Amino acid sequence: MATVNVTQLFAQAALEVNGKKLENLTQNTVISKLGLDSVAVMELVSFFEEKLNIRMPDEELAKVQTLGDLGGLVKRLVPAGTEVTF
Amino acid sequence: MPQVFNFPTLVAALDACHGWTDKGFSFLDRDQKDQFFSFEQLRSEAMRRSAHFRSHGLKQGDRIAMVIPDGEDFVPTFLGAVWAGLVPVPLYPPLSLGKLDSYLDTMVSILVRAKPTHLVTMGKLQQVLWSGLAKVPSLKGVITTEELKTPAPEGLSQDAAVVKEDDVCFLQFTSGSTSTPKGVAVTHGNLRANAWAIMRDGLETDTEVDRGVSWLPLYHDMGLIGFVIAPIFHRVQVTFIPTMTFVRKPTLWMETINRTRATITFAPNFAYALTVKRTKPEQLASWDLSCMRHFGCGAEPINPTTMRAFVDTFAKAKLKPTTLLPCYGMAEATLAISFIGVDETLSTDVIDADAYQQHRRADPVSVEKLTGGKAQEFVCCGKTFPNHEVAVFDDLGKRLGDRHVGELCVRGPSVASGYYLDPEATERTFGGGWLKTGDYGYLVNGNVYITGRKKDLIIINGRNYDPQRIEWLVDDLPEVRKGSTVAFSRPGAGSEELIVVLEGRTQNPEALKELVRGVVTEQTQLIAADVVVCPVGSLPKTSSGKLQRAKTRQQYLDGTVGQEGNRSLGSNGEKLVVARHVARSLIGRAQHRAKRVVEHTLEIRSVSGALEKLRLAGNYAQKRVSSLLG
């Protein structure tokens, strides 16, 4: 069964897309406080979509505030049975 | 000779689309699959939707708010409303992460002013919007884009409304860098004049040759007028990339131009910078942009360094430097005010800093003086169009000659009739026969040079400085977030003093402050009295991402700068914001339903049934709210 670690994947995305090292991410981490501008955030979203082969609908993104929220959205989009961890 | 089109109104232009089955608009989805609407189909879609609107009791002249993210829904809906003689009020959708609070505040303040009877949105966004909509008294109902896709209701007219040139076509709300948004009332005559200025006088379009590509948001003047309305008037095909898809993957812009062999595109300065940054060498080698005729750049100050970097980088993709088209415009003038000529390229004017700052004169000097801050460089935005006039006035209202800096004013058929239901603001901006642009600048042989916004001007020791110049200097420093520096003045002991506030990612703010002071003094001979380094994302911005100088200044004076989006509630606080909005949405919706039920009751005189519905609506709302708040 596949596992997705949201914090790990997010840190990897920030590093690869923005060259930014993020540490101590948890499911309570608020994305808007990580010092990423709105364009960078969308690029991270794009990274997630490509890695996990999913589509995050634009209108769902408005409700995502924390990595926990992001994980919740991912969970709904990945194939059933995939484990989402932080 | 290209075929020339001339229609008095947008409705007439759309009506004449009858029979145009091979050319039209393509809307890309996120997989870059096309959804093609021929001009003929756009006309029939507009007709069908007009019947839907009429089925809701909407009448000619009623305002209809639109919050529609997808272009393939937005464009036919907008056209359907115009076809029925309604006045659409396009609003930006809430698609960014977080910041829902300020989004809804802005939405409400716009709608309270525009007084729409209905709002059109997609079903999925309704839930988020309702908490704001309940505060808009004029609103009678919400229409979903899903409903508009169903077959037309029977027995309702699909005929075009009879509209005249001076009828208002839609309301264009300015992006709101001030606290009260103002709705520019754009008439059919304005659109006809500006579409002609852009497509015929400015770009010399040919329906057989030209093809546009745009990722610009459709609630913004450059996206809506430049790439939807003007191309319908002049039959230019356009491929639309969803704005959010462009932001996810900026290189898609040039990729689409290359693939569709496009000839025309427009974007603000920042997009050119982003594109240079994101494009990989192998992409450059594989693209051939020699098809392009116009790379328009406007809507925000044009940085010559950015534009030169774009030309240099994309020369490898066969970009011709003459395709670069700096331009100037604003919503109050419908869209475009001036373009450089089709055969001209980016050019700048280097002027003496002393004469500019002390005497408001633009005296040309050699380029060498730029190093050391003895000179300033401004981009040429070209001449205005036939039948339009641009002039420069000083603060006392005296018209100035060439190379004297003052407020740019415009007159001509593109200038809108005013702000909707706001006679005071209309008199201030449109009074006296000239549109006062609020921009300072100067003219040289009719060519327009913008130096800065009037309200942002910094005057220190009797010298004039434009904040933009100082901000660009600071922006170039490492550890400073690009496009997030604000310069302004505060009252000092003898004169005003310069303050620089920036968003930075640094371990050592003191060293960064020193660096900022150093570069500012070196390049402008100004001393920064205070430099404030704020966390990224904490300075106030408008919907289109522009920094709000006045608001930042006010926050600085109040001692609250850098705290936006960074409140101390923690992650639970952020969750609460969402929960609160969903809760308010449900309550707002329930109240609205209750109101409708009561209205209905008065008609049918069945009080008991209505009260039962009211009770059920209340129970439902309560249950949803408590489940959400856990």
XYZ file of C-alpha atoms in Angstrom:
716
model
C 0.000 0.000 0.000
C 1.358 3.381 -0.975
C 2.158 6.040 1.616
C 2.336 9.796 1.127
C 4.227 11.822 3.711
C 2.892 15.339 3.321
C 5.512 17.225 5.339
C 8.366 15.386 3.651
C 6.959 15.977 0.196
C 6.304 19.633 0.979
C 9.879 20.154 2.171
C 11.195 18.417 -0.943
C 9.006 20.616 -3.138
C 10.172 23.825 -1.459
C 13.773 22.765 -1.910
C 13.439 21.744 -5.545
C 11.153 24.553 -6.686
C 12.317 27.475 -4.557
C 15.654 26.352 -3.194
C 14.201 26.957 0.239
C 14.990 24.705 3.196
C 12.003 24.177 5.458
C 12.366 22.433 8.793
C 10.097 21.255 11.612
C 7.016 20.982 9.439
C 3.971 19.471 11.120
C 0.345 19.114 10.196
C -0.342 22.331 12.115
C 2.130 24.364 10.047
C 0.326 27.295 8.449
C 1.380 27.539 4.800
C 0.942 31.300 4.540
C 3.531 31.763 7.301
C 6.343 29.878 5.611
C 7.631 32.896 3.751
C 6.557 31.698 0.313
C 4.908 34.148 -2.052
C 1.652 33.291 -3.825
C 3.404 32.276 -7.040
C 5.761 29.985 -5.131
C 2.830 28.387 -3.311
C 1.129 27.605 -6.600
C 4.331 26.072 -7.902
C 4.406 23.812 -4.855
C 0.817 22.828 -5.531
C 1.877 21.979 -9.053
C 4.752 19.845 -7.686
C 2.316 17.874 -5.508
C -0.015 17.351 -8.429
C 2.736 16.001 -10.647
C 4.307 13.750 -8.008
C 1.014 12.238 -6.877
C -0.690 12.341 -10.242
C -3.678 14.201 -8.818
C -5.591 17.417 -9.566
C -6.344 19.877 -6.821
C -9.389 21.902 -7.892
C -8.748 25.680 -7.635
C -11.850 26.255 -5.542
C -10.655 23.716 -2.947
C -7.368 25.575 -2.513
C -9.150 28.583 -1.011
C -9.930 26.470 2.035
C -6.414 25.081 2.586
C -4.574 26.847 5.407
C -2.334 24.236 7.047
C -0.325 21.253 5.913
C -3.025 19.214 7.688
C -5.657 20.742 5.381
C -3.409 20.007 2.414
C -3.078 16.402 3.604
C -6.866 16.167 3.888
C -7.258 17.369 0.318
C -4.558 14.959 -0.885
C -6.256 12.085 0.945
C -9.490 12.723 -0.923
C -7.714 12.741 -4.288
C -5.261 9.835 -4.130
C -6.455 6.262 -4.847
C -8.392 4.645 -2.002
C -6.147 2.782 0.407
C -3.222 5.182 0.080
C -1.983 6.192 3.509
C -1.433 9.907 4.125
C 0.991 10.707 6.965
C 2.775 13.789 8.292
C -5.763 45.423 -46.936
C -7.147 43.656 -43.883
C -10.912 43.501 -43.477
C -12.131 46.362 -41.278
C -14.938 45.954 -38.724
C -16.857 48.776 -37.132
C -19.813 48.137 -34.840
C -21.543 50.723 -32.653
C -22.032 48.452 -29.637
C -20.780 45.162 -28.238
C -24.258 43.724 -28.843
C -24.050 44.691 -32.520
C -20.540 43.233 -32.774
C -21.770 39.986 -31.243
C -24.854 39.863 -33.429
C -22.683 40.176 -36.528
C -20.779 37.041 -35.391
C -23.594 35.089 -37.048
C -22.024 32.775 -39.620
C -18.472 33.015 -38.223
C -18.005 29.300 -37.619
C -14.284 28.870 -38.260
C -12.768 31.576 -36.061
C -13.311 32.176 -32.363
C -11.959 31.631 -28.868
C -10.137 28.572 -27.527
C -10.132 27.903 -23.811
C -7.387 25.615 -22.614
C -8.029 23.457 -19.606
C -5.317 22.304 -17.264
C -4.349 19.476 -19.628
C -4.004 22.060 -22.392
C -6.945 20.535 -24.176
C -8.863 23.098 -26.210
C -12.489 23.926 -25.826
C -13.280 25.922 -28.949
C -16.173 28.377 -29.274
C -16.539 29.869 -32.737
C -17.733 33.475 -32.841
C -21.032 32.012 -34.048
C -21.193 29.770 -30.961
C -20.356 32.638 -28.642
C -23.361 34.427 -30.096
C -25.700 31.460 -29.661
C -24.387 30.781 -26.124
C -25.057 34.412 -25.248
C -28.595 34.131 -26.616
C -29.367 30.976 -24.652
C -28.010 32.446 -21.441
C -29.994 35.640 -21.931
C -33.161 33.514 -21.729
C -31.921 32.002 -18.444
C -31.343 35.465 -17.030
C -34.794 36.573 -18.149
C -36.285 33.530 -16.440
C -34.965 34.937 -13.142
C -36.844 38.152 -13.750
C -33.742 40.140 -14.656
C -34.497 43.247 -16.684
C -32.430 45.547 -18.868
C -30.169 47.746 -16.733
C -30.087 45.343 -13.738
C -26.615 44.689 -12.407
C -25.413 41.107 -12.211
C -22.297 40.209 -10.215
C -20.019 37.500 -11.604
C -17.543 35.367 -9.645
C -16.529 32.823 -12.263
C -13.001 31.398 -12.370
C -13.102 29.493 -15.673
C -12.893 31.391 -18.937
C -15.175 29.005 -20.843
C -17.911 29.822 -18.296
C -17.031 33.462 -17.773
C -17.004 34.649 -21.393
C -20.380 33.237 -22.578
C -21.996 34.315 -19.291
C -20.645 37.856 -19.595
C -21.792 38.035 -23.218
C -25.214 36.598 -22.346
C -25.710 39.279 -19.727
C -24.684 42.023 -22.163
C -26.960 40.510 -24.828
C -29.907 40.800 -22.413
C -28.981 44.426 -21.649
C -27.867 43.594 -18.098
C -24.838 45.274 -16.569
C -22.278 42.634 -15.495
C -20.004 43.358 -12.529
C -17.019 40.983 -12.815
C -15.270 40.153 -9.538
C -12.140 38.152 -8.874
C -12.627 34.643 -7.485
C -11.277 33.509 -4.072
C -8.641 31.091 -5.277
C -5.530 31.916 -3.303
C -4.565 30.061 -0.160
C -6.070 31.712 2.911
C -6.888 35.429 3.166
C -10.598 34.678 2.912
C -11.446 37.442 5.392
C -10.106 40.317 3.338
C -11.466 38.758 0.145
C -15.016 38.747 1.450
C -14.696 42.274 2.861
C -13.675 43.588 -0.548
C -16.402 41.618 -2.297
C -19.061 43.034 0.006
C -17.875 46.626 -0.358
C -17.976 46.289 -4.148
C -21.414 44.679 -4.209
C -22.952 47.155 -1.792
C -21.904 49.867 -4.218
C -22.861 48.046 -7.430
C -26.266 46.947 -6.071
C -26.628 43.778 -8.150
C -29.913 41.870 -8.033
C -28.205 38.541 -8.751
C -24.830 36.874 -8.592
C -23.591 34.190 -10.964
C -21.014 31.758 -9.652
C -20.087 28.098 -9.851
C -21.911 25.784 -7.464
C -18.754 24.911 -5.552
C -17.917 28.520 -4.733
C -21.386 29.370 -3.485
C -20.722 27.906 -0.052
C -17.707 30.139 0.554
C -19.371 33.287 -0.796
C -22.626 33.156 1.099
C -21.252 34.586 4.330
C -20.523 37.803 2.436
C -23.592 37.765 0.219
C -25.950 37.940 3.178
C -24.634 41.473 3.748
C -25.674 42.704 0.304
C -29.260 43.991 0.613
C -29.929 44.354 -3.118
C -29.249 40.671 -3.815
C -32.293 38.573 -4.655
C -30.647 35.363 -5.709
C -27.706 33.318 -6.927
C -27.548 31.740 -10.368
C -25.062 28.917 -10.900
C -22.942 28.442 -13.989
C -24.217 24.858 -13.976
C -27.760 26.123 -14.494
C -26.663 28.334 -17.381
C -25.338 25.275 -19.200
C -28.767 23.636 -19.324
C -31.132 24.126 -22.302
C -32.813 27.508 -22.460
C -36.086 27.752 -20.556
C -39.005 27.757 -22.940
C -41.147 30.709 -23.761
C -38.545 33.355 -22.978
C -37.049 35.777 -25.440
C -33.503 35.237 -26.696
C -33.544 38.517 -28.602
C -30.814 41.080 -28.172
C -31.693 44.030 -25.969
C -31.868 47.350 -27.750
C -28.797 49.221 -26.546
C -27.368 52.594 -27.522
C -23.763 53.759 -27.581
C -24.083 55.724 -24.355
C -25.673 52.850 -22.418
C -23.461 51.366 -19.710
C -22.170 47.952 -20.827
C -20.518 46.796 -17.598
C -18.921 48.021 -14.377
C -15.164 47.718 -14.076
C -14.155 47.890 -10.424
C -10.641 49.166 -9.900
C -8.404 46.769 -8.011
C -8.850 48.753 -4.833
C -5.517 50.183 -3.732
C -7.709 52.626 -1.805
C -10.238 51.572 0.783
C -13.429 52.281 -1.164
C -13.561 50.504 -4.507
C -14.962 52.536 -7.385
C -16.855 51.063 -10.319
C -15.966 52.583 -13.664
C -19.125 52.711 -15.795
C -17.937 51.612 -19.248
C -20.359 52.385 -22.090
C -20.745 50.602 -25.411
C -19.392 53.740 -27.077
C -16.277 53.638 -24.867
C -15.698 50.024 -25.843
C -16.170 50.738 -29.517
C -13.677 53.631 -29.364
C -11.076 51.833 -27.300
C -11.360 48.567 -29.238
C -10.736 50.579 -32.406
C -7.792 52.386 -30.785
C -6.213 49.129 -29.627
C -6.876 46.856 -32.581
C -6.826 49.242 -35.541
C -4.694 52.222 -34.527
C -2.412 50.449 -32.068
C -1.912 46.866 -33.232
C -3.151 47.043 -36.851
C -4.811 43.662 -36.540
C -5.891 41.470 -39.429
C -8.498 38.762 -38.855
C -6.695 36.532 -41.375
C -3.336 36.845 -39.636
C -3.676 37.593 -35.971
C -4.157 35.305 -33.016
C -3.916 36.291 -29.382
C -2.771 34.367 -26.333
C -3.790 35.511 -22.863
C -3.575 34.181 -19.322
C -4.754 37.506 -17.869
C -7.605 37.336 -15.402
C -10.959 38.112 -17.014
C -12.146 40.313 -14.155
C -9.298 42.718 -14.992
C -9.526 45.379 -17.753
C -6.519 44.133 -19.725
C -7.858 40.569 -19.821
C -11.517 41.386 -20.392
C -11.379 44.340 -22.763
C -8.034 43.538 -24.383
C -8.664 39.853 -25.024
C -12.421 39.316 -25.012
C -14.225 42.487 -26.041
C -11.786 44.097 -28.491
C -11.212 40.748 -30.300
C -15.000 40.293 -30.677
C -15.279 43.779 -32.190
C -12.376 43.055 -34.568
C -12.629 39.276 -35.063
C -9.274 38.244 -33.700
C -8.911 34.663 -32.499
C -7.686 34.163 -28.954
C -6.395 31.218 -26.926
C -7.016 31.579 -23.191
C -4.800 29.934 -20.581
C -6.432 29.745 -17.117
C -4.738 32.313 -14.890
C -4.163 29.780 -12.129
C -2.554 27.395 -14.596
C -0.169 30.128 -15.710
C 0.741 30.804 -12.090
C 1.316 27.080 -11.509
C 3.447 26.825 -14.630
C 4.554 30.190 -16.081
C 6.391 28.693 -19.050
C 3.030 27.619 -20.480
C 2.587 31.185 -21.730
C 5.454 31.059 -24.260
C 4.811 27.382 -24.945
C 1.250 28.211 -26.030
C 2.401 31.150 -28.142
C 4.861 28.842 -29.861
C 2.329 26.059 -30.358
C -0.547 28.210 -31.650
C 1.738 30.474 -33.724
C 0.249 33.475 -31.960
C 0.936 37.076 -32.884
C -0.336 39.128 -29.919
C -0.037 38.884 -26.143
C -0.066 41.346 -23.240
C 1.087 41.108 -19.638
C 2.297 43.244 -16.768
C 5.996 43.729 -16.086
C 6.152 41.046 -13.366
C 5.104 38.282 -15.752
C 8.035 39.020 -18.051
C 10.411 38.796 -15.080
C 8.833 35.525 -13.935
C 9.041 34.056 -17.437
C 12.734 34.867 -17.764
C 13.377 33.277 -14.373
C 11.458 30.062 -15.050
C 12.370 29.285 -18.651
C 14.974 26.566 -19.150
C 17.656 26.726 -21.882
C 16.280 23.635 -23.655
C 12.846 25.273 -23.843
C 14.334 28.413 -25.377
C 16.096 26.332 -27.992
C 12.890 24.503 -28.911
C 10.659 27.594 -29.259
C 10.282 29.797 -32.288
C 8.651 33.083 -31.380
C 9.309 34.726 -34.738
C 5.541 34.566 -35.384
C 4.913 37.191 -32.698
C 4.004 40.747 -33.690
C 3.263 42.335 -30.288
C 4.441 41.618 -26.763
C 2.421 44.269 -24.931
C 3.570 45.384 -21.511
C 1.373 47.528 -19.282
C -0.852 47.659 -16.186
C 2.049 48.331 -13.844
C 5.256 50.397 -14.019
C 7.608 49.078 -16.684
C 11.120 48.335 -15.464
C 13.569 48.751 -18.385
C 15.965 46.216 -16.849
C 13.254 43.544 -16.814
C 12.289 44.215 -20.410
C 15.896 44.127 -21.620
C 16.461 40.829 -19.826
C 13.377 39.440 -21.581
C 14.604 40.547 -25.015
C 18.105 39.184 -24.390
C 16.903 35.831 -23.061
C 14.280 35.228 -25.721
C 16.481 36.295 -28.626
C 17.474 32.597 -28.519
C 13.837 31.762 -29.294
C 13.901 34.125 -32.301
C 12.094 36.972 -30.576
C 12.259 40.207 -32.568
C 13.049 43.220 -30.336
C 10.533 45.382 -32.224
C 7.701 43.155 -30.969
C 8.059 44.658 -27.505
C 5.227 47.107 -26.988
C 5.268 49.234 -23.834
C 1.922 50.867 -23.278
C -0.032 52.989 -20.864
C -3.651 52.770 -19.813
C -6.178 52.594 -17.035
C -9.720 51.386 -16.411
C -11.071 54.970 -16.321
C -10.001 55.335 -19.964
C -11.669 51.967 -20.710
C -8.224 50.355 -21.112
C -5.578 51.770 -23.453
C -4.297 55.370 -23.513
C -1.053 55.098 -25.471
C 1.026 52.481 -27.319
C 4.416 52.821 -28.945
C 4.359 52.438 -32.752
C 4.269 48.968 -34.320
C 7.771 49.351 -35.777
C 9.315 50.879 -32.680
C 10.961 49.037 -29.827
C 11.579 49.653 -26.150
C 13.204 53.046 -25.695
C 13.983 55.044 -22.590
C 14.650 58.639 -21.706
C 17.475 59.454 -19.311
C 16.939 62.716 -17.465
C 18.863 64.837 -14.989
C 17.973 63.891 -11.417
C 18.518 67.396 -9.978
C 16.308 69.183 -12.479
C 13.649 66.502 -12.047
C 13.620 66.462 -8.268
C 13.935 70.222 -7.703
C 12.245 71.824 -10.691
C 9.963 69.071 -12.043
C 11.780 69.263 -15.380
C 12.814 66.317 -17.553
C 16.157 67.487 -18.978
C 17.848 64.812 -21.090
C 21.370 63.772 -20.062
C 23.805 61.046 -21.077
C 23.290 57.457 -19.974
C 26.592 57.449 -18.052
C 25.042 59.691 -15.434
C 22.761 56.837 -14.381
C 25.505 55.273 -12.272
C 25.796 57.276 -9.114
C 22.224 58.434 -9.099
C 22.722 61.650 -11.076
C 20.085 60.640 -13.585
C 16.857 58.681 -13.878
C 15.556 56.488 -16.658
C 11.920 56.305 -17.838
C 10.317 54.029 -20.419
C 8.621 55.585 -23.449
C 4.954 54.539 -23.509
C 4.280 55.952 -26.968
C 1.674 58.338 -28.296
C -2.037 58.369 -27.705
C -4.485 57.333 -30.437
C -6.289 59.440 -33.071
C -9.269 61.352 -31.596
C -7.666 61.129 -28.154
C -5.512 63.714 -26.431
C -3.015 63.531 -23.561
C -1.852 66.661 -21.762
C 0.165 67.484 -18.662
C -1.092 69.927 -16.039
C 0.587 71.311 -12.943
C -1.086 71.180 -9.536
C -2.746 74.551 -10.145
C -4.350 73.357 -13.351
C -2.007 75.114 -15.779
C -1.190 73.171 -18.922
C 2.528 72.419 -19.212
C 4.782 72.097 -22.214
C 7.069 69.243 -23.250
C 9.529 67.939 -20.668
C 7.692 69.465 -17.738
C 6.470 66.988 -15.139
C 2.867 67.177 -13.974
C -0.340 65.169 -13.860
C -1.224 63.341 -17.052
C -4.750 64.027 -18.247
C -6.660 62.368 -21.076
C -9.713 63.166 -23.144
C -11.426 61.404 -26.001
C -14.122 58.841 -26.737
C -12.459 56.109 -24.639
C -12.787 58.069 -21.400
C -15.579 56.484 -19.355
C -18.614 58.421 -18.214
C -17.625 58.209 -14.557
C -17.863 56.067 -11.443
C -21.123 54.237 -10.883
C -23.393 56.025 -8.388
C -20.523 58.161 -7.103
C -20.948 61.764 -8.309
C -18.290 63.156 -5.958
C -15.518 60.819 -7.041
C -16.668 61.250 -10.641
C -16.347 65.041 -10.401
C -12.883 64.770 -8.817
C -11.511 62.439 -11.484
C -13.573 63.153 -14.615
C -14.597 66.780 -13.993
C -13.523 69.701 -16.160
C -13.483 67.817 -19.447
C -10.277 65.856 -18.709
C -9.734 62.519 -17.043
C -7.187 63.134 -14.304
C -5.149 59.955 -14.344
C -3.501 60.421 -10.959
C -0.191 59.644 -12.671
C 2.686 62.087 -12.850
C 4.647 62.165 -16.062
C 5.773 64.242 -19.000
C 5.478 64.436 -22.756
C 8.133 64.625 -25.470
C 6.698 65.192 -28.971
C 3.509 63.479 -27.909
C 5.288 60.486 -26.384
C 4.141 59.685 -22.864
C 6.587 59.039 -20.003
C 5.179 58.020 -16.622
C 7.230 58.959 -13.580
C 4.967 57.730 -10.765
C 1.635 57.884 -8.979
C 0.655 61.375 -7.808
C -0.550 60.243 -4.400
C 2.634 58.273 -3.717
C 5.055 61.093 -4.465
C 7.636 61.599 -1.751
C 8.739 65.195 -1.196
C 11.817 65.581 0.939
C 13.567 68.921 1.360
C 11.622 70.310 -1.571
C 12.761 67.534 -3.884
C 10.446 65.038 -5.528
C 11.098 61.327 -5.449
C 9.033 58.468 -6.816
C 8.769 55.571 -4.398
C 8.971 53.082 -7.275
C 12.562 54.089 -8.028
C 13.648 53.519 -4.455
C 11.688 50.275 -4.239
C 13.325 48.853 -7.347
C 16.774 49.561 -5.888
C 15.925 47.694 -2.692
C 14.196 44.879 -4.580
C 17.469 43.955 -6.232
C 19.201 43.199 -2.935
C 19.637 39.581 -1.825
C 17.297 38.367 0.932
C 14.660 40.917 -0.105
C 11.458 39.441 -1.504
C 10.969 40.789 -5.027
C 8.120 43.247 -5.485
C 7.554 43.636 -1.757
C 9.299 46.861 -0.836
C 7.389 50.008 0.028
C 8.936 53.468 0.253
C 7.056 56.455 1.642
C 7.619 59.454 3.840
C 6.624 60.401 7.366
C 6.620 63.862 8.871
C 10.064 64.566 10.343
C 11.598 67.376 12.368
C 12.206 69.803 9.528
C 10.994 68.029 6.435
C 9.462 64.711 5.491
C 11.672 61.684 6.104
C 12.115 58.579 3.988
C 10.884 55.242 5.343
C 11.546 51.911 3.651
C 9.479 48.866 4.609
C 10.275 45.522 3.023
C 9.546 41.850 3.233
C 12.743 39.901 3.767
C 13.943 36.430 4.524
C 17.088 37.052 6.500
C 18.809 35.739 9.611
C 20.380 39.115 10.220
C 17.910 41.983 9.817
C 20.389 44.602 11.070
C 22.879 43.792 8.313
C 20.078 43.910 5.729
C 18.946 47.305 7.023
C 22.491 48.621 6.629
C 22.610 47.285 3.093
C 19.316 49.029 2.281
C 20.470 52.336 3.745
C 23.703 52.030 1.768
C 22.137 51.441 -1.636
C 19.461 54.114 -1.135
C 21.988 56.767 -0.143
C 24.396 55.797 -2.873
C 21.795 55.878 -5.644
C 19.487 58.700 -4.532
C 21.474 60.740 -1.996
C 18.589 60.195 0.405
C 18.963 59.060 3.989
C 16.462 56.419 5.055
C 15.253 57.545 8.486
C 13.908 54.089 9.224
C 14.107 50.675 7.561
C 11.667 47.981 8.646
C 12.152 44.311 7.738
C 8.873 42.373 7.889
C 8.092 38.680 7.477
C 7.214 37.560 3.965
C 3.527 37.904 3.130
C 2.822 40.409 5.888
C 2.432 43.654 3.916
C -0.988 44.655 2.556
C -1.566 43.953 -1.124
C -4.448 44.460 -3.541
C -6.350 41.663 -5.236
C -3.933 41.792 -8.145
C -0.928 41.534 -5.838
C 0.108 45.160 -5.962
C 1.455 46.623 -2.761
C -0.796 49.129 -1.061
C 1.509 52.027 -0.238
C -1.061 54.174 1.536
C -2.206 51.294 3.714
C 1.360 50.230 4.504
C 2.183 53.811 5.438
C -0.849 54.001 7.701
C 0.070 50.704 9.356
C 3.604 51.997 9.856
C 2.336 55.183 11.497
C -0.040 53.110 13.653
C 2.771 50.783 14.643
C 1.051 47.703 13.197
C 3.063 47.166 10.018
C 4.085 43.588 9.198
C 1.342 41.955 11.212
C -1.082 41.168 8.406
C -1.623 37.466 7.742
C 0.591 36.890 10.725
C -1.748 37.277 13.626
C -0.968 35.409 16.803
C -3.918 33.001 16.723
C -1.814 30.118 15.487
C -3.053 27.353 13.273
C -6.252 26.894 15.229
C -6.968 30.543 14.609
C -6.635 29.994 10.891
C -8.982 27.042 11.094
C -11.438 29.170 12.986
C -11.444 31.714 10.184
C -12.564 29.081 7.711
C -15.068 27.570 10.110
C -16.467 31.009 10.844
C -16.914 31.751 7.168
C -18.598 28.455 6.470
C -20.833 29.027 9.466
C -21.653 32.551 8.363
C -22.267 31.207 4.877
C -24.833 28.779 6.131
C -26.525 31.292 8.374
C -26.489 33.874 5.581
C -28.006 31.367 3.232
C -30.631 30.316 5.736
C -31.552 33.942 6.415
C -31.768 34.555 2.727
C -33.966 31.512 2.222
C -36.119 32.580 5.134
C -36.519 36.016 3.584
C -37.517 34.459 0.296
C -39.947 32.186 2.047
C -41.507 35.111 3.838
C -41.765 37.030 0.576
C -43.323 34.002 -1.001
C -45.680 33.647 1.955
C -47.076 37.092 1.422
C -48.038 35.989 -2.036
C -49.557 32.643 -1.152
C -50.874 33.598 2.286
C -49.952 30.258 3.825
C -48.203 31.365 6.969
C -48.033 27.988 8.674
C -46.231 26.295 5.777
C -43.766 29.150 5.538
C -43.040 29.098 9.240
C -42.357 25.394 9.043
C -39.854 25.972 6.248
C -38.267 28.760 8.233
C -37.902 26.482 11.255
C -36.363 23.734 9.120
C -33.912 26.176 7.555
C -32.886 27.375 11.016
C -32.419 23.827 12.318
C -30.376 22.875 9.313
C -28.066 25.859 9.682
C -27.597 25.206 13.371
C -26.761 21.555 12.784
C -24.221 22.318 10.071
C -22.578 25.007 12.145
C -22.185 22.844 15.223
C -20.823 19.946 13.197
C -18.288 22.267 11.582
C -17.142 23.812 14.808
C -16.855 20.293 16.220
